[in-house]
Coordinates of C-alpha atoms in Angstrom, one line a residue:
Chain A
X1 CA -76.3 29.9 -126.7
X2 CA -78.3 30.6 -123.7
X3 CA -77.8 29.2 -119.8
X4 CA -79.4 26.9 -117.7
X5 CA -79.6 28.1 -114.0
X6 CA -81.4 25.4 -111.7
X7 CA -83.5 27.3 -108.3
X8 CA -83.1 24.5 -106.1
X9 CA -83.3 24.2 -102.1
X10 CA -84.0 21.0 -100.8
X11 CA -86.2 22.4 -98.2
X12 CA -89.7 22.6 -99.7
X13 CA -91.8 25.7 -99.0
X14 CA -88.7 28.5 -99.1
X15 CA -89.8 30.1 -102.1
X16 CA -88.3 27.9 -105.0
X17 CA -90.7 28.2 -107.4
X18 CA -91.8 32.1 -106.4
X19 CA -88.0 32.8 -107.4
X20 CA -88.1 31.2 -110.1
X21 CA -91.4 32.7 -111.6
X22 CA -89.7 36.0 -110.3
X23 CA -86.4 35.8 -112.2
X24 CA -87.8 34.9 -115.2
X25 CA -90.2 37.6 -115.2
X26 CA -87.6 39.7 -114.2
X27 CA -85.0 38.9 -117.2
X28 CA -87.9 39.6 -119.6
X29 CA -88.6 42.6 -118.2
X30 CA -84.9 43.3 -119.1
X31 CA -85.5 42.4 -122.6
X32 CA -84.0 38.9 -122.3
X33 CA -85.7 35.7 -123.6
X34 CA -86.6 33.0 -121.0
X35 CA -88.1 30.2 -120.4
X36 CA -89.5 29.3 -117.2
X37 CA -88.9 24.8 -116.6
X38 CA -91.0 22.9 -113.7
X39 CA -89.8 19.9 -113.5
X40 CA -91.8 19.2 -110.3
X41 CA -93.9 16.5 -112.0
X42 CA -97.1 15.2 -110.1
X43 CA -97.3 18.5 -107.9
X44 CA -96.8 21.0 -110.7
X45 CA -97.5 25.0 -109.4
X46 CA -95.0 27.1 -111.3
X47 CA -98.2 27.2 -113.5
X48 CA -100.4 28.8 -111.0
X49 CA -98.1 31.5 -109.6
X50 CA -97.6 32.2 -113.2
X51 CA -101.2 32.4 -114.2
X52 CA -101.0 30.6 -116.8
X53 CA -102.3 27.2 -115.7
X54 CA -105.6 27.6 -117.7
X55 CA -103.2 27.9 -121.0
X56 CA -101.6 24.2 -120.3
X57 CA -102.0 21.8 -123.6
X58 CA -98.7 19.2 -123.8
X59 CA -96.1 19.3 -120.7
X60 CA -92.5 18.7 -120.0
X61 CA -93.5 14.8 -120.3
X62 CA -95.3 15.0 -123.5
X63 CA -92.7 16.9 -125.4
X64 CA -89.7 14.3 -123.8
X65 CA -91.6 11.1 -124.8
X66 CA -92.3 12.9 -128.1
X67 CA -96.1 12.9 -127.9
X68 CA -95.5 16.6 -129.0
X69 CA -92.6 19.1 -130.4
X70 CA -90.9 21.1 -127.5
X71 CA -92.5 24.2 -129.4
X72 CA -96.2 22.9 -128.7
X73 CA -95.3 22.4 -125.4
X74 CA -94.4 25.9 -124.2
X75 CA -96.7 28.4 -123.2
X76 CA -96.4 31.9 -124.5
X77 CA -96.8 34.6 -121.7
X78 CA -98.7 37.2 -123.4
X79 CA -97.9 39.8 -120.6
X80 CA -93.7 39.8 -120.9
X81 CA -92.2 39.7 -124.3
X82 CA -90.2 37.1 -124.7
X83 CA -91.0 34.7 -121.5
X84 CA -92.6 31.3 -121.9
X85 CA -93.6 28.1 -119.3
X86 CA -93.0 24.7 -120.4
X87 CA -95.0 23.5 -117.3
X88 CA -94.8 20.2 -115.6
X89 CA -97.3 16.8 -116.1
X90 CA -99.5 16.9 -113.4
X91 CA -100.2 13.0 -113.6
X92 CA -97.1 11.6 -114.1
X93 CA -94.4 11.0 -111.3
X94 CA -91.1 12.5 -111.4
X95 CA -89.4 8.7 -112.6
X96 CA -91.2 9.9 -116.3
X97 CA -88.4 11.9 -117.0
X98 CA -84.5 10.6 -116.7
X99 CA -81.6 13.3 -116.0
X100 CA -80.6 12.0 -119.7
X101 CA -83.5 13.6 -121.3
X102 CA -83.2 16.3 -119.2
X103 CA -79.8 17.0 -120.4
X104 CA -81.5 16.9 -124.2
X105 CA -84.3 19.4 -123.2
X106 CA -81.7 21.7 -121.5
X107 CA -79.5 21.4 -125.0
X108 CA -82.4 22.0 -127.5
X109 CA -84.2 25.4 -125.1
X110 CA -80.9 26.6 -124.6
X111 CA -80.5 27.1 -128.5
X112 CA -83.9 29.2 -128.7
X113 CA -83.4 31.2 -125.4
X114 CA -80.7 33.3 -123.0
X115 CA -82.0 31.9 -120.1
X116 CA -83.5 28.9 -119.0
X117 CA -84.9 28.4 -115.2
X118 CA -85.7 25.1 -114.0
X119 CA -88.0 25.5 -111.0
X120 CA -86.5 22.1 -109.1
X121 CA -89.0 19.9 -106.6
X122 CA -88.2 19.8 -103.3
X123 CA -86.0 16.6 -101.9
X124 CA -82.6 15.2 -103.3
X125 CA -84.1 12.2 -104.9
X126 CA -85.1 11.6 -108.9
X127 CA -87.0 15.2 -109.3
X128 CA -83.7 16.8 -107.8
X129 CA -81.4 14.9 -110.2
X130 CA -83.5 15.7 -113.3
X131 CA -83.4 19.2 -112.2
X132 CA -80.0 19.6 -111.8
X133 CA -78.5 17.2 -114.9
X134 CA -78.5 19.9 -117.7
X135 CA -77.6 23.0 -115.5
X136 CA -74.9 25.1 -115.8
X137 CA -74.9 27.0 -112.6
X138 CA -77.2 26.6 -109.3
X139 CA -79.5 29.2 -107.0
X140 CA -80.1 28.0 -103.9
X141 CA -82.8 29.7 -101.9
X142 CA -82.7 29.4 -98.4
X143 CA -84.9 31.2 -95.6
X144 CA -83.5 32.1 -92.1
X145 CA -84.2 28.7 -90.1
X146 CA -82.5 26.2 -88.7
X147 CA -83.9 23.5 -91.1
X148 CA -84.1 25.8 -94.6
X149 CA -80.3 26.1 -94.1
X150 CA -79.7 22.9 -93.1
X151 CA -80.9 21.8 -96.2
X152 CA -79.7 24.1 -98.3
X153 CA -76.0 22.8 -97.0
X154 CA -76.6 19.4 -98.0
X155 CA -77.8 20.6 -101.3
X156 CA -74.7 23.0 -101.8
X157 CA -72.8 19.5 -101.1
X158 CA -74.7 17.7 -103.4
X159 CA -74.5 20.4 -106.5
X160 CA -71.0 20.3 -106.3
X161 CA -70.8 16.7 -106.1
X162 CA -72.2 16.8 -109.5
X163 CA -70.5 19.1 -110.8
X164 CA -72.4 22.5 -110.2
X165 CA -69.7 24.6 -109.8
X166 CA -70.1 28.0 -107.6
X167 CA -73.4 28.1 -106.8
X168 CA -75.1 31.1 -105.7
X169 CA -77.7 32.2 -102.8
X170 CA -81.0 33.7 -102.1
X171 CA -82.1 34.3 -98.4
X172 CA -85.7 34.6 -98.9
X173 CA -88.0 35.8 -95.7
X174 CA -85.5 38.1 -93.9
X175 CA -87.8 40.2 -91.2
X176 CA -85.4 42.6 -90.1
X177 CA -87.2 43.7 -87.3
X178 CA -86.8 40.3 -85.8
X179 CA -83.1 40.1 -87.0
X180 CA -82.5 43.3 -85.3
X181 CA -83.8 41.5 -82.1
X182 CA -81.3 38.8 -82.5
X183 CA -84.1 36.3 -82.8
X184 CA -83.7 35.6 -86.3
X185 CA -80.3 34.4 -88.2
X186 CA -78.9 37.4 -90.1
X187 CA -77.4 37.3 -93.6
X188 CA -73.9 37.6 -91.9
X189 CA -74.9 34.6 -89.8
X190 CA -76.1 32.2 -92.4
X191 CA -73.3 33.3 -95.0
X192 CA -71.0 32.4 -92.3
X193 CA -72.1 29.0 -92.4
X194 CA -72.8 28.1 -95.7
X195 CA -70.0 30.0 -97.3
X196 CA -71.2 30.7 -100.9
X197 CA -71.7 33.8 -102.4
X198 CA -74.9 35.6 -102.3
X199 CA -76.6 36.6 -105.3
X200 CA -79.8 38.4 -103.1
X201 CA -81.7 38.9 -100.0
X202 CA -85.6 39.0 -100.1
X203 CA -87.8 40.8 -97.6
X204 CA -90.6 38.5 -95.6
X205 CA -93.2 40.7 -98.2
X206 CA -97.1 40.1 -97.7
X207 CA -97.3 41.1 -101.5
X208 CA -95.8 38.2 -102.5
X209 CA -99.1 36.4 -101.5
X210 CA -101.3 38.9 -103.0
X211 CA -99.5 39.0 -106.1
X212 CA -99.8 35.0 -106.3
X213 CA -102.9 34.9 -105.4
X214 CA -103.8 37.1 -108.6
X215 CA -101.2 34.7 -110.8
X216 CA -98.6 38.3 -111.4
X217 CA -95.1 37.5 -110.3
X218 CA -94.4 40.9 -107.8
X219 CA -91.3 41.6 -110.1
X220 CA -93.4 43.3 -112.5
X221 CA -94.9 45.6 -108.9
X222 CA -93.1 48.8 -108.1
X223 CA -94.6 49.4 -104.7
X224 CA -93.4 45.4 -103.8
X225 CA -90.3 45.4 -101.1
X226 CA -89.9 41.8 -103.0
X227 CA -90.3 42.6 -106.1
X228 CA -87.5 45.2 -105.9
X229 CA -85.0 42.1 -104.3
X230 CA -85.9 40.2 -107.4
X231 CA -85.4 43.1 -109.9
X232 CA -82.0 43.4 -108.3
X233 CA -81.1 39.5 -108.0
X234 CA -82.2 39.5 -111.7
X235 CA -79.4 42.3 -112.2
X236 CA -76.7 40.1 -111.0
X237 CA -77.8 37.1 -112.9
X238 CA -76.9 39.5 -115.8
X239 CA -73.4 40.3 -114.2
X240 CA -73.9 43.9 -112.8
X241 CA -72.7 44.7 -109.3
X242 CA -76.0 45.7 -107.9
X243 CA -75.9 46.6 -104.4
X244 CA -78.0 45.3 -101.6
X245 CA -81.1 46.4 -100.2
X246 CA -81.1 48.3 -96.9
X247 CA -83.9 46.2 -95.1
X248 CA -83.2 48.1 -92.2
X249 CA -84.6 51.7 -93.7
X250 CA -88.1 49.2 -94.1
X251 CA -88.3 49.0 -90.0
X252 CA -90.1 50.9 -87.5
X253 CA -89.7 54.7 -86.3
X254 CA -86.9 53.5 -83.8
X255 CA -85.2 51.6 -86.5
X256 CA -85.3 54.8 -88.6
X257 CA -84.0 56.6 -86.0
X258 CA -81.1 54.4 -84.3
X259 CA -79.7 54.1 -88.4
X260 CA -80.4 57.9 -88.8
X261 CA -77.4 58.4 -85.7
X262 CA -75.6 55.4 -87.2
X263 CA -76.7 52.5 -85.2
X264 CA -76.8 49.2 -86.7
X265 CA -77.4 46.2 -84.9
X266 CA -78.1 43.6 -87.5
Chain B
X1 CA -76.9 46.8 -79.5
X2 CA -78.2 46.1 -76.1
X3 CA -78.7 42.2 -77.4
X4 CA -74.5 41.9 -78.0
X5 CA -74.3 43.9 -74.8
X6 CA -76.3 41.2 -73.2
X7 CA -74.7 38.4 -74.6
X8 CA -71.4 40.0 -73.7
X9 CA -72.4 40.2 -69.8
X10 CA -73.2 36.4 -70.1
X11 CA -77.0 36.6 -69.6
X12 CA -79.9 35.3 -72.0
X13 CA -78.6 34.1 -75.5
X14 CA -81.0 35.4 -78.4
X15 CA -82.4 32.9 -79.9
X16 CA -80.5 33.3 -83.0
X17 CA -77.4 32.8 -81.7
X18 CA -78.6 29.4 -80.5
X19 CA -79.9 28.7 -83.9
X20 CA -76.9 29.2 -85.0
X21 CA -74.9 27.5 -82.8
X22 CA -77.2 24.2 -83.3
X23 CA -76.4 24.5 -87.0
X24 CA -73.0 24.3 -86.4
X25 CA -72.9 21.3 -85.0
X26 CA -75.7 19.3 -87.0
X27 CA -73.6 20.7 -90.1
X28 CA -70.6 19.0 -88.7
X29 CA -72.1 15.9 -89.0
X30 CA -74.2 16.2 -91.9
X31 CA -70.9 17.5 -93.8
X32 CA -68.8 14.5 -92.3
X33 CA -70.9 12.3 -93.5
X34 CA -70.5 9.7 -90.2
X35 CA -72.7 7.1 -90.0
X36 CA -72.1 4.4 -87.1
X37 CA -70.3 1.9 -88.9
X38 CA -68.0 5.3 -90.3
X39 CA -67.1 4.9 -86.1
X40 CA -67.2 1.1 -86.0
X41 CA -64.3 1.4 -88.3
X42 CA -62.3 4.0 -87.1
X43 CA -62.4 2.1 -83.4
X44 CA -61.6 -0.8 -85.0
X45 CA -58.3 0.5 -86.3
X46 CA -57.6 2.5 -83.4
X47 CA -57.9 -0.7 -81.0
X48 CA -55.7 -2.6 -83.7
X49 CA -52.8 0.0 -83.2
X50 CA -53.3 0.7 -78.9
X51 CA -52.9 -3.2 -78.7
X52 CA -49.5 -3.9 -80.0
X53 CA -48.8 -1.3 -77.1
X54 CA -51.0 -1.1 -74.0
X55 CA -53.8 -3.7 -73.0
X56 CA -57.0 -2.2 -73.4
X57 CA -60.7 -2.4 -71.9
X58 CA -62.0 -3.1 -76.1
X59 CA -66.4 -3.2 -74.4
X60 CA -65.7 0.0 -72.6
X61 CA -64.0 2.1 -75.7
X62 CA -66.0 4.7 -76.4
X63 CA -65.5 6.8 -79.2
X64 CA -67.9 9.6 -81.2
X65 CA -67.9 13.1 -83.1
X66 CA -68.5 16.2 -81.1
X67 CA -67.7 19.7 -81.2
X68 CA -64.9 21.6 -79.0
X69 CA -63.8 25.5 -78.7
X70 CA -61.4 26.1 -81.1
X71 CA -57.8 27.4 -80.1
X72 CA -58.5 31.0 -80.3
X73 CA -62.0 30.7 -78.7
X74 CA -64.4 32.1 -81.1
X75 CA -66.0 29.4 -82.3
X76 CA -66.9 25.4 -82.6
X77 CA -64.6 23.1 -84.3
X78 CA -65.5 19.4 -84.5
X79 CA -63.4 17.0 -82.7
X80 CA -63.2 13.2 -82.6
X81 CA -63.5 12.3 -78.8
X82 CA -62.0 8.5 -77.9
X83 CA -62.0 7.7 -74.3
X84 CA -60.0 4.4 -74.0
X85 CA -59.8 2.6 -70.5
X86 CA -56.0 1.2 -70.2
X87 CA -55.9 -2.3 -68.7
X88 CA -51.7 -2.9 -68.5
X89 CA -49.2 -1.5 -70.5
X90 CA -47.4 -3.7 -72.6
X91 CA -43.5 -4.6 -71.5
X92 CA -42.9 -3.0 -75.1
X93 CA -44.4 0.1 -74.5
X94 CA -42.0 0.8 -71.4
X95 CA -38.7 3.1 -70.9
X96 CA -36.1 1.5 -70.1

């Protein structure tokens, strides 16, 4: 019996889906089986950053009405053993699904793989609720802005209204140059206020757009400052105490320098 | 270093410590969930309870949500704010 974990943020544009294309490269890289869900119906991408969006027959809509069998509808990734899309209808809205049937899909991919990762739409309205409804536990992915964590409070609120027990964090975009500045939130800072546990901190990482621009999550890239975050968030996931990332050896000379004699100031 | 020094000697605030300080207080009210009539009530119950004791100014009662320095100074803590203009007090209300 696998688990459902839901990458959700209310914000849109901090990194939702690239997480979740990420971490499910990322756990069948570590031999597991997963399944990658977008349940962002009408403005489906989880495709695209996958590379897989020329591969596309049925959809999550087709195999919940029935029009197809759940098998049909997922799209093998030939690159990673073991990972698969079931991507979302492009013209459809998100009202074509209910959180009922969501609960069913949840149920039956859960039987056939350890993991499954819904890649939530952005917003608290229908597309969140179907997201959310057959989840066992919750990522939220915030980025170090006002607005990003303002969000991602309300959704924290909402998750546990519902039931969502516990659920974990991603700061995605941390520039520590600018942190070390004091002109960007730190982890401490938004930690502090949101009071959850982390799970990982991602580096502001210019290969993350090269690496979707070619369709290859930057998991699978050694050289990728990113891709090293998600290796280790995708570590946690499977219960290992990992430990974090020292941004701060990524900086400038100075930086170097300052946490060669011990100085930190972030 | 320097930018805790600064902040220290009571000069320019980085930026993220406004940020922060700005989510603070949005969060409050986000969290608490107040929407006017959330207020509406609450003065409504508060002016029910003043007025078996004191004579009150009811159109000048103001009353709202806003954030305070907490007791031991090292941080915001919301507060409900109710400034309430006293006509008379009541003969009941008095020592005797």
């Amino acid at each position: 019996m696998g688990e459902v974990i839901v990458i959700t943020s209310g914000k849109g544009g901090v990194g939702k889906t690239t997480t979740a294309a990420n971490l499910g490269t990322g756990l069948s890289l570590l031999n597991k089986k997963a399944v990658l869900v977008d349940t962002d119906i009408g403005l489906r991408n989880l495709d695209v950053v996958m590379g897989l969006e020329n591969r596309i027959v049925y959809d999550l809509v087709d195999a919940v009405e029935g029009t197809c069998r759940l098998k049909q509808a997922l799209i093998k990734d030939k690159r990673y053993d073991g990972l698969y899309l079931l991507p979302a209808a492009q013209t459809r809205d998100k009202n074509s699904v209910t959180p009922e049937q969501m609960v069913k899909l949840c149920e039956e991919l859960k039987e056939e793989f350890d993991f499954v990762i819904i890649d939530c739409p952005a917003g608290i309205e229908q597309g969140f609720k179907n997201a959310i409804a057959g989840a066992d536990r919750a990522i939220v992915i915030t980025t170090p802005e006002v607005s990003a964590v303002r969000d991602a409070d309300r959704i924290i609120g909402l998750l546990e209204a519902n039931d969502i027990k516990n659920p974990s964090l991603i700061v995605n975009r941390v520039r520590h140059e600018m942190v070390r500045k004091g002109d960007m939130m730190s982890i401490e800072d938004i930690i502090d206020i949101l009071a959850i546990q982390l799970v990982g901190v991602v580096p502001d990482d210019e290969n993350i757009i090269i690496s979707t621009n070619r369709g290859e999550p930057a998991v699978s890239d050694n050289k990728s400052m990113a891709g090293q975050a998600y290796r280790n968030i995708t570590r946690r996931i499977l219960g290992e105490d990992v430990p974090f990332m020292d941004l701060a050896g990524q900086g400038n000379f100075i930086a170097k320098v300052k946490k060669l004699f011990g100085f930190r100031s972030a | 270093m320097l930018q805790q020094l600064l902040s220290k000697l009571g000069r320019k605030r980085s930026s993220k410590d406004v940020a922060k300080e700005r989510l603070k207080l949005v969060l409050i009210h986000d969290r608490a969930n107040v929407s006017p009539q959330f207020l509406e009530m609450v003065k409504g119950e508060i002016i029910k309870v003043i007025r078996n004791y004191m004579e009150i100014d009811e159109e000048a009662l103001d009353i709202q949500l806003t954030k305070t320095a907490s007791e031991e100074g090292d941080g915001v803590v919301p507060a409900l704010i109710a400034n309430i203009p006293i006509k008379s007090v009541k003969n009941a209300g008095r020592s005797f």
